[in-house]
Coordinates of C-alpha atoms and ligand atoms in Angstrom, one line a residue:
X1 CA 16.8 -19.5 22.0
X2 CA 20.6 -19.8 21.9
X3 CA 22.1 -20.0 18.2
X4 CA 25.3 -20.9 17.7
X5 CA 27.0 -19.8 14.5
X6 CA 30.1 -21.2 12.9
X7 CA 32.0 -19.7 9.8
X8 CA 34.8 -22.5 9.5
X9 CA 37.5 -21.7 6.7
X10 CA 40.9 -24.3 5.8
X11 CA 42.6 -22.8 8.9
X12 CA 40.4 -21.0 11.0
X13 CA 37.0 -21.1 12.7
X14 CA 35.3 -18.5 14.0
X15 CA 32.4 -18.7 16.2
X16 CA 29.3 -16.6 18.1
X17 CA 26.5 -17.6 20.6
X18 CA 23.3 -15.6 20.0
X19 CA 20.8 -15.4 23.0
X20 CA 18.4 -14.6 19.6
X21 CA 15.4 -13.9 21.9
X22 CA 17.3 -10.9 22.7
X23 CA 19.1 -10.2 19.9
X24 CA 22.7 -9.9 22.3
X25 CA 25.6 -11.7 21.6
X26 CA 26.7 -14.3 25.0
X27 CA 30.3 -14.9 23.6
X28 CA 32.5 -15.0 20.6
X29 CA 35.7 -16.4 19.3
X30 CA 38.1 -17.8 16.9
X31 CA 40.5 -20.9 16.6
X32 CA 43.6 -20.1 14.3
X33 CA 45.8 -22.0 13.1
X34 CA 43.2 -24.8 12.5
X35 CA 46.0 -28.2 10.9
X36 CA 49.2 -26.0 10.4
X37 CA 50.1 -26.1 14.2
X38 CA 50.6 -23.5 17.0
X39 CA 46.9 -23.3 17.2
X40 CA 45.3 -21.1 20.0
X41 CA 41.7 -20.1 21.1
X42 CA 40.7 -16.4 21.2
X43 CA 37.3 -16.4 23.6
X44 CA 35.5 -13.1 24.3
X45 CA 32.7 -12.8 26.7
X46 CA 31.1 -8.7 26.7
X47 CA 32.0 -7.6 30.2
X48 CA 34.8 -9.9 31.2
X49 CA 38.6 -10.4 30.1
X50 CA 39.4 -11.9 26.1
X51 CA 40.6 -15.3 26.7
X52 CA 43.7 -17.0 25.1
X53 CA 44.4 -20.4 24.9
X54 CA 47.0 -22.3 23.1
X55 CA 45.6 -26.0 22.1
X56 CA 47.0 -27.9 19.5
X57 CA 44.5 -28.7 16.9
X58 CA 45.7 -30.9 14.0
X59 CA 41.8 -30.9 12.3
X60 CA 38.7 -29.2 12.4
X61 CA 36.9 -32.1 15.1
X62 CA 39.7 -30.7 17.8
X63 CA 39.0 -27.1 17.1
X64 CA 35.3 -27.8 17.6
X65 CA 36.0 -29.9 20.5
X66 CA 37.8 -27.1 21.5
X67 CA 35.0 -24.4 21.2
X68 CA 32.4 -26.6 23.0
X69 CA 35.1 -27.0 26.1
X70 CA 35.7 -23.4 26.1
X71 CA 31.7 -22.1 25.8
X72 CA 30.9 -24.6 28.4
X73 CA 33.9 -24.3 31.0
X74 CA 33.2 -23.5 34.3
X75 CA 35.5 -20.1 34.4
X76 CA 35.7 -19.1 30.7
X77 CA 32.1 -20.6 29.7
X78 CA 28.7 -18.5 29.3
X79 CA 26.6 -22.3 28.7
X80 CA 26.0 -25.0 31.5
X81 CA 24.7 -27.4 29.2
X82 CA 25.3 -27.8 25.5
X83 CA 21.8 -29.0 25.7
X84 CA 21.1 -24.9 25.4
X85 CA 22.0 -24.6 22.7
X86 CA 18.8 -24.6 20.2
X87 CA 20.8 -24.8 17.0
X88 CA 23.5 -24.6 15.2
X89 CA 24.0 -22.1 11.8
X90 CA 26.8 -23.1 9.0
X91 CA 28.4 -20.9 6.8
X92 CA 29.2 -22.7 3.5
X93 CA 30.6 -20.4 0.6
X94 CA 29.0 -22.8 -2.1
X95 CA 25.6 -24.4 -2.9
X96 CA 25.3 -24.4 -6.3
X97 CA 22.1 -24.0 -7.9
X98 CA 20.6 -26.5 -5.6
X99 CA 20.5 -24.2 -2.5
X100 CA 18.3 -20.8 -2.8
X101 CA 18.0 -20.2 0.9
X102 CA 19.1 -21.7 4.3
X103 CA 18.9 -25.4 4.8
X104 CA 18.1 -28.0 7.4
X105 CA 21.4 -30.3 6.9
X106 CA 20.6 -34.0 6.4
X107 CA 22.4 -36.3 4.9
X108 CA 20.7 -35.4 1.5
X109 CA 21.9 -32.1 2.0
X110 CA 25.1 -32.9 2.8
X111 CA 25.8 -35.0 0.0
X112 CA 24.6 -32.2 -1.8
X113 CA 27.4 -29.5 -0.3
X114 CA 29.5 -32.5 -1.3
X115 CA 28.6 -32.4 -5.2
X116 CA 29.1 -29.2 -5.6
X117 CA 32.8 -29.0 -3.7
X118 CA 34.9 -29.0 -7.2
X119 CA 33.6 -25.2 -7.5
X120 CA 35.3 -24.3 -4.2
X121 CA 37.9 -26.4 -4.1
X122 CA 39.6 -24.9 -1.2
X123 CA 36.2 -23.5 1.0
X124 CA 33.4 -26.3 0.8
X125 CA 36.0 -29.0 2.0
X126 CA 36.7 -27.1 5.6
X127 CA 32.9 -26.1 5.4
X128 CA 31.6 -29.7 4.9
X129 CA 34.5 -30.7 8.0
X130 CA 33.1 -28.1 10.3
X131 CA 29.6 -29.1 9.7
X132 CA 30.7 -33.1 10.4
X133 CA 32.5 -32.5 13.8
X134 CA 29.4 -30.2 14.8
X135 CA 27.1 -32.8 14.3
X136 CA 29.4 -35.2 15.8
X137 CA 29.6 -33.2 19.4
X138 CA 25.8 -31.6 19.2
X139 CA 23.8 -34.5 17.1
X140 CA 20.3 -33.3 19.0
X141 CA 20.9 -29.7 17.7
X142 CA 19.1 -29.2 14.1
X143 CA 22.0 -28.0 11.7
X144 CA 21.4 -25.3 9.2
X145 CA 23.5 -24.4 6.2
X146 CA 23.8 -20.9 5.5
X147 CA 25.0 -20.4 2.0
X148 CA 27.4 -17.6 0.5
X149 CA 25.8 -18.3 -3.6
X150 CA 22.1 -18.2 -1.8
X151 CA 22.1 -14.6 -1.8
X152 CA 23.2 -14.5 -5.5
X153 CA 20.3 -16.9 -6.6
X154 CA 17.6 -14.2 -7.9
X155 CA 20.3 -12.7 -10.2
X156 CA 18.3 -12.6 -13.8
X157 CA 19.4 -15.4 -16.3
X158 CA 21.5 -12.6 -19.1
X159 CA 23.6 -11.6 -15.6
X160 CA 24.5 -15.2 -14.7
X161 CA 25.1 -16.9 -18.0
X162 CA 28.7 -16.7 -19.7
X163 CA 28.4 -16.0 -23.7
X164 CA 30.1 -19.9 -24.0
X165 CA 28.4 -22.8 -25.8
X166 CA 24.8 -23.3 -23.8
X167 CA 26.0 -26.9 -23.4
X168 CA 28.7 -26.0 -21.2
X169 CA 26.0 -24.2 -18.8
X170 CA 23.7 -27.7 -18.9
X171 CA 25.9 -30.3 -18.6
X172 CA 29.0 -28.4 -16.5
X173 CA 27.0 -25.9 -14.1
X174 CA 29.3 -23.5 -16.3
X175 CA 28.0 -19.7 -15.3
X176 CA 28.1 -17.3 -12.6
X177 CA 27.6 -18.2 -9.0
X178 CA 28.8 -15.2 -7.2
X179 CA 30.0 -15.1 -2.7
X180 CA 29.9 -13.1 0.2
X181 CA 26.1 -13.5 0.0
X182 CA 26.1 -13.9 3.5
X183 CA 27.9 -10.7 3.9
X184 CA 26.2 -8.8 1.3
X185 CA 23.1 -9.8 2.7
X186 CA 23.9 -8.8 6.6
X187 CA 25.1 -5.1 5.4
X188 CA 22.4 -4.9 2.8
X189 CA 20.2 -4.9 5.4
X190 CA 21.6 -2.7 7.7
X191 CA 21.8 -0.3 4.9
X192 CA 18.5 0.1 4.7
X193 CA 17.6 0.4 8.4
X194 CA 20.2 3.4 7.9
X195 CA 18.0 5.0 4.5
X196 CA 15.1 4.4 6.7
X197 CA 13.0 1.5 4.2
X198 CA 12.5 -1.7 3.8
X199 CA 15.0 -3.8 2.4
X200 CA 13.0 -5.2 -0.2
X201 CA 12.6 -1.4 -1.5
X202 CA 16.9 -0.8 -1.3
X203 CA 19.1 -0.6 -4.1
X204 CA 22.5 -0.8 -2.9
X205 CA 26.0 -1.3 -4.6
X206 CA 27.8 -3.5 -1.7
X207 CA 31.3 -3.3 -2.3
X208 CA 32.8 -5.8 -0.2
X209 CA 36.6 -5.4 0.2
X210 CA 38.7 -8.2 2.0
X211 CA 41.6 -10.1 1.1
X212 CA 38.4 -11.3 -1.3
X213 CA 37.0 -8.6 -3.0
X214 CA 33.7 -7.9 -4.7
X215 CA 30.9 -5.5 -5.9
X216 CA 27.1 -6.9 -6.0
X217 CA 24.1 -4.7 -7.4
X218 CA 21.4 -5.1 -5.5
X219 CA 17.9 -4.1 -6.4
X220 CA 14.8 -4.3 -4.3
X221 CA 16.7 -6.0 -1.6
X222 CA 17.6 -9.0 -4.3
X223 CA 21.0 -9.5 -6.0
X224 CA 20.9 -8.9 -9.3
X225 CA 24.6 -9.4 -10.6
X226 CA 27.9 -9.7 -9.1
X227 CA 31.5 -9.4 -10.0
X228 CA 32.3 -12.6 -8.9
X229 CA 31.9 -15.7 -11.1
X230 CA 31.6 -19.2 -11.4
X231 CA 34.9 -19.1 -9.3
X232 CA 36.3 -16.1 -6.4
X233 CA 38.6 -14.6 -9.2
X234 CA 36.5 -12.5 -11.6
X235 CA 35.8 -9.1 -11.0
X236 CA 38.1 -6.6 -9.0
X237 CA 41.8 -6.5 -8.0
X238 CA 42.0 -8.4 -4.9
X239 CA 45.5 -9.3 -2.6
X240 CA 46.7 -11.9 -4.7
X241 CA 43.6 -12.7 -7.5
X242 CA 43.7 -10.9 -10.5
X243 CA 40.1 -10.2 -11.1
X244 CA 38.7 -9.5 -14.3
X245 CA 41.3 -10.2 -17.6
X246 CA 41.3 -11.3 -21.1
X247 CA 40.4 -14.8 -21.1
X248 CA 43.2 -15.7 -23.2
X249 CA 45.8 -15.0 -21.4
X250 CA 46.2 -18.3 -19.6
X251 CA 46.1 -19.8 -22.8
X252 CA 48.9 -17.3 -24.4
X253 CA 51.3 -18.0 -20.9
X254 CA 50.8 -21.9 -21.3
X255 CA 51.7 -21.5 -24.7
X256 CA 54.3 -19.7 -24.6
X257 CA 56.1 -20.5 -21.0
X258 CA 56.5 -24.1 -19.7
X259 CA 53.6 -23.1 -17.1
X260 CA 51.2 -26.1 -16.4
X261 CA 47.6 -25.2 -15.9
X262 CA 47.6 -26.2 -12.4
X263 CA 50.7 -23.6 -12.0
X264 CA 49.0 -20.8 -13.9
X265 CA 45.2 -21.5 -12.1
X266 CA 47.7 -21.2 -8.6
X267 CA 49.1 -17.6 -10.1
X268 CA 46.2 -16.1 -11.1
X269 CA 44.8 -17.0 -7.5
X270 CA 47.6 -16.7 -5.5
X271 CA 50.3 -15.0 -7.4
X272 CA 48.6 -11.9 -9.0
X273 CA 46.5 -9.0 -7.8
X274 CA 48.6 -6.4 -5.7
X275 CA 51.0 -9.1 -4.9
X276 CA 51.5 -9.5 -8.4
X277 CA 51.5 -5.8 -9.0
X278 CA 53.5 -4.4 -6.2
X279 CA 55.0 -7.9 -4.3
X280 CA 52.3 -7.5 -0.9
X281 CA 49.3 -8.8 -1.0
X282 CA 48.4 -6.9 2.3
X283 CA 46.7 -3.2 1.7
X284 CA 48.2 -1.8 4.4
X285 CA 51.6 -3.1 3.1
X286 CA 50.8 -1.9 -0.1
X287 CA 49.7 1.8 1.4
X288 CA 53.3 1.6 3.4
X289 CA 55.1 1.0 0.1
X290 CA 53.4 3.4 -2.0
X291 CA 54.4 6.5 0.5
X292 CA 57.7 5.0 0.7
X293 CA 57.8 5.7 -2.8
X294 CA 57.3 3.0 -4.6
X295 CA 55.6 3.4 -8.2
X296 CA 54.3 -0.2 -8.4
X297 CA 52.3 0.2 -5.3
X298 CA 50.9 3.3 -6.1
X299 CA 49.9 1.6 -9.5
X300 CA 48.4 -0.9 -8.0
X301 CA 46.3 1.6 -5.7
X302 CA 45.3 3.4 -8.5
X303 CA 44.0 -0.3 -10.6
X304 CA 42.3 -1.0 -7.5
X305 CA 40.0 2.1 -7.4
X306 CA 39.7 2.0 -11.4
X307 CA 38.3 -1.1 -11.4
X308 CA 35.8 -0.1 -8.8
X309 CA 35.0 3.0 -10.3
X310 CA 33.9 1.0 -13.5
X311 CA 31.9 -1.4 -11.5
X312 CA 30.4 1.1 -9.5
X313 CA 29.4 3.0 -13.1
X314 CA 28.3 -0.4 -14.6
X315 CA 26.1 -1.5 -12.1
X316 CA 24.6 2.2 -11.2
X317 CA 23.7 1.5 -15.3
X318 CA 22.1 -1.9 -14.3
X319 CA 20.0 0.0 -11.3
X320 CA 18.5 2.7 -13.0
X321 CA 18.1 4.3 -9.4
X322 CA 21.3 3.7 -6.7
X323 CA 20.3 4.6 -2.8
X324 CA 23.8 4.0 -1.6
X325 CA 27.1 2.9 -2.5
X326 CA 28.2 0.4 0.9
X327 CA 31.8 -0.2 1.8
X328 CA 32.5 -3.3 3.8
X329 CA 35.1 -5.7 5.2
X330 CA 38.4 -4.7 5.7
X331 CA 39.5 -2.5 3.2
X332 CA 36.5 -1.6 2.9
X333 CA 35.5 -0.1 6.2
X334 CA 39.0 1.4 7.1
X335 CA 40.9 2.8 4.2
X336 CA 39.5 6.2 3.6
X337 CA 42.1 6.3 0.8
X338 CA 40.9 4.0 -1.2
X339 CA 37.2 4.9 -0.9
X340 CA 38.3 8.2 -1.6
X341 CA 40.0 7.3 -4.8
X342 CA 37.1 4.7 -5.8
X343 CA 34.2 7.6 -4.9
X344 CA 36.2 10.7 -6.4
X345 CA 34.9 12.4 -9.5
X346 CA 31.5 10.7 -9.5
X347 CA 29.5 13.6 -9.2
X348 CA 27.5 12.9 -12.4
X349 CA 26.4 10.1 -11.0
X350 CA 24.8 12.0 -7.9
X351 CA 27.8 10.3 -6.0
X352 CA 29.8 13.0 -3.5
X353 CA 31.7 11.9 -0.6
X354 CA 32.1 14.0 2.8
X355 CA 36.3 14.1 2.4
X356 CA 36.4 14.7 6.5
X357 CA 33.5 12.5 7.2
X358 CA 35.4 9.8 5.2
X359 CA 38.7 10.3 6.9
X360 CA 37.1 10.1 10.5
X361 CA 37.9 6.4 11.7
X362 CA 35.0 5.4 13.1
X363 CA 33.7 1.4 14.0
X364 CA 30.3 1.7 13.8
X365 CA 28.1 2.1 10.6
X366 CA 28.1 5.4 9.1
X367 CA 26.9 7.7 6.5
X368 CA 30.2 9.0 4.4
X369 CA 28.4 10.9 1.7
X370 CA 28.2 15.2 1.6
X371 CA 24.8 16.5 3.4
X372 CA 23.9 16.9 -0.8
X373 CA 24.6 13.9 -2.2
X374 CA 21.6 11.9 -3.8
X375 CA 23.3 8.6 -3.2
X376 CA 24.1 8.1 0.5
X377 CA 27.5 6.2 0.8
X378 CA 27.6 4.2 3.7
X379 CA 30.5 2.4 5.5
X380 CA 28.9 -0.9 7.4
X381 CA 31.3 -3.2 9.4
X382 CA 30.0 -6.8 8.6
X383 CA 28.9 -9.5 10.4
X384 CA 28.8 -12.7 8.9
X385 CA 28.1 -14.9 12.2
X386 CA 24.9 -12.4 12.7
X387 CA 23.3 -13.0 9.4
X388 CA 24.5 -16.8 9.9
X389 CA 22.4 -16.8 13.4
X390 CA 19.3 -14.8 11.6
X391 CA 19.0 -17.1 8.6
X392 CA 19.1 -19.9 11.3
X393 CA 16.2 -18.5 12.9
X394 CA 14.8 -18.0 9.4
X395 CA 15.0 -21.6 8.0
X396 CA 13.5 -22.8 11.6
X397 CA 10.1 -20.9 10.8
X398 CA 10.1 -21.7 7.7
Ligands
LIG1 P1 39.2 -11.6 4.6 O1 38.7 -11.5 3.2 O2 40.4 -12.5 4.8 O3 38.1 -11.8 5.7 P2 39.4 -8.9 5.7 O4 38.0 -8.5 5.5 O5 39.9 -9.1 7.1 O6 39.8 -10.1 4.9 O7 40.3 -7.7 5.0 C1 41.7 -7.8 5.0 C2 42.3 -6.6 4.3 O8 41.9 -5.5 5.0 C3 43.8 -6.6 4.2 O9 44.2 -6.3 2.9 C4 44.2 -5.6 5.2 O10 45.4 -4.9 4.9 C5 43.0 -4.6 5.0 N1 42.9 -3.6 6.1 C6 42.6 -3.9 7.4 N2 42.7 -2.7 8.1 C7 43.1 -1.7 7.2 C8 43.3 -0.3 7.3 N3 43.2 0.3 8.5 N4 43.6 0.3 6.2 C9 43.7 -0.3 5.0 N5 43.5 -1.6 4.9 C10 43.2 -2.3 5.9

């Protein structure tokens, strides 16, 4: 059967056909530029050329007008009908508490996703517009929604609740949520093909580290707390989020500077982390600076790793027993610097990286950690669309 998966953000959709019988990918792609204009189409196909196509797409029903044209033309397509493809998989960064696994999307559901869209203000809206033109251009296909909090679900009740009035928690959904289930999920897994046991018998600390960045503990192949909260701002240092900070300080910068809320929410989100720190947002940037010289850079490198050191103490304290630290995503799988900084001095925690085995750029999963380290640190490239197309399969056997 041929899944197709979709991971739609505000500007850009990715996309990958599965031939799932055979586990292979058939093709795989990305529209950028998605409403902002000077929008193109990036098509691969394993064997053949990477097409390029510039189309303007002022909304998400073009750009998945556009992906059905381009998988189905006669040249650049790998599909003669549309009709072969069995189903389509979602990625949606936020269900709630409603949504504990992947869903068959009705309009239930879908009002559902819409509920919950004030929590992810800017990803459910171009999640819930991907899923609409989908359904619009393949309405025979069953639609599944793949959610990012799923993953997060089985974290224990004292690792999700904030210490706030309980009220808040009934009455406002108030508590942690946590993201990059999805990804979490896909690595988490291929971690423990990699230890050589079940998943359900792992313990992992996943540190995912994108433009987004977070750390999830996972034990026995379930999640059982994340940095992340309610919101994609708690927890580590991220490009331009803060991460974790006295709650009052909002309150103390309203107070005390004619910032609105609106304007201080938009510079903890989009104003702080390294571009805060060091004026880049970008880690390479921020790598270029600090050797140029510059002291805020190399501050902000050195935060960065803190803050990961004390998550990866805190949450080898929550395990009791950690198999393998996992670096993923961007950062994550190609700075050998940061990991470096982030895994130095860890010893007494049975953590010792291989220094050249770390510095060896490598794109395929890989074990980092010295021949006699007791945890195993692993770097695993993620692969959203493939745990989007394997949760699809999922929910249809269900
Ligand atoms: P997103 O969260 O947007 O999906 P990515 O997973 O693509 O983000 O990660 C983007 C981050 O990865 C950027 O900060 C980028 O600088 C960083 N990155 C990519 N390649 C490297 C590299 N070789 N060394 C250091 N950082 C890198």
């Amino acid at each position: 059967m041929d899944i197709l998966a979709l991971n739609c953000g505000s500007s850009s959709l990715k996309y990958q056909l599965f031939d799932w019988k055979k586990k292979e990918v058939i093709a795989k792609g990305l529209v950028e530029r998605v409403t902002i204009g000077d929008s193109f189409i990036v098509h691969e196909v394993p064997g053949r050329e990477t097409y390029r196509e510039e189309y303007e797409c002022p909304d998400h029903q073009v750009a998945i007008n556009l992906i059905i044209k381009t998988l189905t033309d006669p040249v650049h397509g790998v599909v003669k009908d549309m009709k072969q493809i069995s189903a389509v998989g979602h990625r949606v960064v936020h269900g709630g508490e409603k949504f504990t696994c992947s869903v068959l999307i009705d309009d239930t559901v879908l009002n559902a996703i819409k509920e919950v869209q004030h929590l992810a203000p800017l990803h459910n809206p171009p999640n819930i517009a991907g899923i609409e033109a989908a359904k619009a251009v393949l309405p025979d296909a069953p639609h599944i929604a793949i959610f990012d909090t799923a993953f997060h679900q089985t974290m224990p009740q004292h690792a999700y609740t904030y210490a706030l009035p309980y009220e808040w928690y009934e009455k406002y959904g108030v508590r942690r949520y946590g993201f990059h289930g999805t990804s979490v999920a896909y690595v988490g897994r291929r971690a423990a093909e990699l230890l050589g046991k079940p998943f359900e018998q792992a313990n992992l600390i996943v540190l995912h580290l994108g433009n987004g960045a977070s750390v999830t503990a996972v034990g026995n192949g379930r999640s059982i707390d994340t940095s992340m909260g309610m919101t994609p701002l708690e927890g580590l240092i991220m490009g331009t989020r803060c991460g974790d900070l006295d709650p009052d300080v909002p309150f103390y910068l309203m107070r005390h500077t004619a910032l609105s809320a609106d304007q201080t929410e938009e510079l903890l989100f989009h104003g702080s982390g390294l571009r805060g720190l060091a004026g880049v947002g970008d880690m390479r940037e921020l790598h270029a600076l600090a050797q140029q010289g510059n002291g805020n850079a190399e501050l902000a490198l050195q935060m960065t790793a803190y803050r990961l050191k004390k998550y990866i103490g805190a949450y080898s304290a929550a395990l009791g027993r950690v198999d393998a630290i996992v670096f993923t995503a961007g950062i994550g799988e190609n700075d050998p610097d940061l990991r470096a900084r982030a895994c130095g001095e860890l010893n007494n925690l049975g953590i010792v990286l291989d220094h050249e085995r770390n510095a060896t750029p490598a794109a395929t999963a890989r074990d980092i950690a010295a021949a006699a380290s007791p945890v195993r640190i692993l770097v695993i490239p993620t692969d959203e669309e493939w745990e989007i197309a394997r949760a699809t399969r999922v929910c249809l056997q269900r």
